[in-house]
């Protein structure tokens, strides 16, 4: 047990899916897993363990932002023996080539965040997912015939900014970031520091370059595709 997790050792699988929203974790577990049991409820950051095609998997919320995913992912790796975490989240597109509901697999994550510097003195502004886990995700997506966009992410500490509304264009052109989310940099950093594996799958939920309207059905279809890719990754 940790200050933020009252699951017992052995209650959490080696393979974990992390959506931001704990109620999303509940939905994923109840919809896609069998033999589901709830293993954490501290601060309502629900975690559920069950099986998918016979493989044990835990789904746990990460909360929003790097401080939150930083705590939960560190504890899962360090104190619960977790080996692989796939974040399953959403992102805002910075470029026309990434449309609403496209599924993105991060190949790197750039950030202005001080998370890595405070955590272990690292001065790098870019963190990377596990190559091995990414290769397994790509294989699962190919098997399911679901196209993935491999992209560099902007992992931001700030959702509401008073900066120039076109500020995203500079981040996109200068650093090559195709979309923005708020957690991958800390997750990848923790995995690296602790010798574990992390990856990040995202669906595009909003766009900085278009005002296209969407339907609830489209959102659900895109979300389901992403979850199927993540779960199938752990089957082989
Ligand atoms: N996640 C989804 N959309 C986002 C946005 N526009 N900014 C930061 N994180 C996001």
XYZ file of C-alpha atoms and ligand atoms in Angstrom:
246
model
C 0.000 0.000 0.000
C 1.074 3.575 -0.650
C -0.345 6.943 0.470
C -2.338 7.072 -2.785
C -3.201 3.453 -3.465
C -4.716 0.861 -1.119
C -4.399 -2.072 -3.519
C -2.546 -5.007 -2.015
C 0.639 -6.368 -3.585
C -0.503 -8.833 -6.199
C -3.776 -6.956 -6.793
C -2.216 -5.058 -9.682
C -1.221 -6.700 -12.958
C 2.174 -6.227 -14.626
C 0.398 -4.575 -17.568
C -1.572 -1.386 -16.917
C -3.781 0.883 -19.025
C -4.029 4.461 -17.717
C -6.791 6.783 -18.894
C -6.832 10.222 -17.258
C -10.361 9.897 -15.904
C -10.981 7.250 -13.199
C -14.552 6.796 -14.446
C -13.096 6.013 -17.869
C -11.029 3.346 -16.100
C -14.278 1.900 -14.696
C -15.941 1.999 -18.118
C -12.966 0.296 -19.807
C -12.788 -2.409 -17.155
C -16.539 -3.114 -17.221
C -16.759 -3.031 -21.026
C -13.619 -4.872 -22.123
C -12.404 -7.043 -19.213
C -13.701 -10.200 -17.545
C -13.546 -11.195 -13.858
C -13.171 -7.517 -12.895
C -12.494 -6.420 -9.313
C -11.909 -2.922 -7.973
C -8.501 -2.696 -6.284
C -8.127 1.008 -5.444
C -10.507 3.777 -4.402
C -8.206 6.252 -2.593
C -9.241 9.767 -3.708
C -11.613 8.036 -6.152
C -8.627 7.284 -8.391
C -10.214 3.947 -9.225
C -8.187 0.941 -10.316
C -9.657 -2.314 -11.605
C -7.974 -5.627 -12.342
C -9.451 -8.224 -14.674
C -8.602 -10.343 -17.682
C -8.596 -9.710 -21.422
C -8.415 -12.868 -23.577
C -7.060 -14.590 -20.465
C -4.308 -12.052 -19.711
C -4.419 -10.122 -16.447
C -4.639 -6.363 -16.917
C -5.152 -3.413 -14.552
C -6.903 -0.218 -15.629
C -6.298 2.776 -13.378
C -6.978 6.516 -13.693
C -3.968 8.827 -13.779
C -5.695 12.136 -13.107
C -4.828 15.200 -15.163
C -1.349 16.630 -15.540
C 2.202 15.561 -14.793
C 2.155 15.826 -10.981
C -0.789 13.426 -10.883
C 0.405 10.802 -13.383
C 3.876 11.239 -11.867
C 2.656 9.996 -8.489
C 0.488 7.118 -9.677
C 2.873 5.766 -12.312
C 5.889 5.963 -9.953
C 4.059 3.973 -7.290
C 2.824 1.359 -9.780
C 6.339 0.782 -11.139
C 8.254 1.021 -7.879
C 5.940 -0.537 -5.287
C 3.574 -2.794 -7.274
C 5.977 -4.450 -9.721
C 4.251 -3.004 -12.796
C 6.337 -3.469 -15.975
C 4.296 -1.790 -18.714
C 1.995 1.228 -18.655
C 0.109 2.397 -21.733
C -1.486 5.806 -21.239
C -4.753 5.974 -23.196
C -5.854 9.583 -23.481
C -6.833 12.474 -25.684
C -4.943 15.304 -27.360
C -5.515 18.556 -29.206
C -4.204 18.622 -32.776
C -1.717 21.339 -33.800
C -1.623 20.350 -37.489
C -4.072 19.877 -40.374
C -2.712 16.400 -41.039
C -4.045 15.144 -37.680
C -7.823 15.029 -37.864
C -10.349 14.636 -35.068
C -10.424 11.016 -33.831
C -7.216 9.980 -35.474
C -5.305 7.588 -33.203
C -1.798 8.745 -32.277
C 1.096 6.724 -30.902
C 3.765 8.941 -29.307
C 7.312 8.519 -30.594
C 8.593 11.269 -28.257
C 7.335 13.931 -25.911
C 8.643 17.505 -25.699
C 7.895 19.693 -22.688
C 8.740 22.972 -20.932
C 7.953 21.115 -17.674
C 10.388 21.060 -14.735
C 9.177 17.545 -13.818
C 12.320 15.725 -14.968
C 14.704 18.316 -13.532
C 13.022 18.243 -10.136
C 12.689 14.452 -10.198
C 16.324 13.525 -10.874
C 18.187 16.562 -12.218
C 17.662 15.681 -15.898
C 17.976 18.693 -18.186
C 16.470 17.043 -21.254
C 13.311 18.626 -22.655
C 12.375 15.440 -24.511
C 11.379 12.047 -23.114
C 10.807 8.837 -25.076
C 8.480 5.848 -24.866
C 9.755 2.260 -24.756
C 10.798 1.168 -28.261
C 9.832 -2.399 -27.504
C 6.354 -1.513 -26.216
C 5.786 0.814 -29.175
C 6.734 -1.977 -31.580
C 4.221 -4.285 -29.880
C 1.511 -1.599 -30.110
C 2.224 -1.095 -33.817
C 1.976 -4.832 -34.378
C -1.367 -5.003 -32.541
C -2.725 -2.051 -34.554
C -1.644 -3.666 -37.832
C -3.345 -6.912 -36.817
C -6.586 -5.016 -36.082
C -6.216 -2.916 -39.248
C -6.320 0.319 -37.225
C -4.096 3.098 -38.616
C -1.753 4.804 -36.143
C -0.091 8.208 -36.529
C 3.399 8.179 -35.010
C 3.931 11.669 -33.637
C 5.973 13.846 -31.338
C 3.786 15.242 -28.552
C 3.780 18.544 -26.745
C 3.309 17.598 -23.085
C 2.053 20.786 -21.469
C 1.702 21.887 -17.843
C -0.894 24.523 -18.707
C -4.305 24.043 -20.298
C -5.549 27.652 -20.102
C -2.918 30.098 -21.283
C -2.962 33.897 -21.629
C -0.282 33.634 -24.339
C -0.808 34.499 -27.963
C -3.533 32.211 -29.385
C -1.120 31.324 -32.197
C 1.605 30.213 -29.711
C 0.937 26.577 -30.598
C 2.206 27.259 -34.144
C 5.659 28.085 -32.853
C 5.801 24.970 -30.685
C 4.668 22.900 -33.625
C 7.142 24.340 -36.145
C 10.142 24.804 -33.811
C 9.916 21.503 -31.928
C 7.949 19.356 -34.386
C 5.039 18.654 -32.025
C 1.866 17.511 -33.812
C -0.523 17.600 -30.846
C -0.789 18.510 -27.173
C -1.638 16.556 -24.024
C -0.493 16.881 -20.413
C 0.952 13.636 -19.035
C 3.302 11.684 -21.330
C 6.549 13.514 -20.432
C 6.289 12.555 -16.748
C 5.176 8.992 -17.519
C 8.075 8.387 -19.929
C 10.516 9.934 -17.475
C 9.388 7.717 -14.576
C 9.576 4.600 -16.746
C 13.137 5.460 -17.798
C 14.302 6.224 -14.247
C 12.833 2.986 -12.894
C 13.888 0.733 -15.812
C 10.287 0.064 -16.897
C 8.231 0.516 -20.079
C 5.750 3.227 -21.011
C 3.834 4.184 -24.134
C 1.125 6.693 -24.969
C -1.876 6.213 -27.252
C -4.166 9.178 -27.859
C -7.270 10.030 -29.823
C -7.521 13.552 -31.177
C -10.382 15.210 -29.268
C -9.976 18.818 -30.442
C -8.118 20.777 -33.065
C -6.295 24.109 -32.978
C -6.607 24.376 -36.775
C -10.277 23.532 -37.486
C -13.743 24.040 -35.966
C -15.191 20.776 -37.193
C -18.178 19.475 -35.196
C -18.298 15.871 -34.061
C -20.809 13.355 -32.814
C -20.896 11.239 -29.672
C -20.868 8.136 -31.876
C -17.640 9.226 -33.605
C -16.013 9.844 -30.232
C -17.024 6.430 -28.933
C -15.816 4.641 -32.082
C -12.395 6.305 -31.937
C -12.051 5.604 -28.225
C -12.964 1.945 -28.713
C -10.355 1.545 -31.478
C -7.620 2.956 -29.252
C -8.567 0.719 -26.302
C -8.655 -2.371 -28.520
C -5.136 -1.620 -29.788
C -3.871 -1.142 -26.227
C -5.481 -4.334 -24.920
C -4.424 -6.440 -27.908
C -0.822 -5.335 -27.287
C -0.851 -7.328 -24.055
C -2.281 -10.490 -25.603
C 0.892 -11.664 -27.414
N -5.991 17.026 -24.163
C -6.959 17.057 -25.094
N -7.029 18.265 -25.669
C -6.074 19.019 -25.072
C -5.652 20.350 -25.218
N -6.238 21.139 -26.102
N -4.653 20.797 -24.434
C -4.078 19.982 -23.541
N -4.434 18.720 -23.347
C -5.422 18.235 -24.106
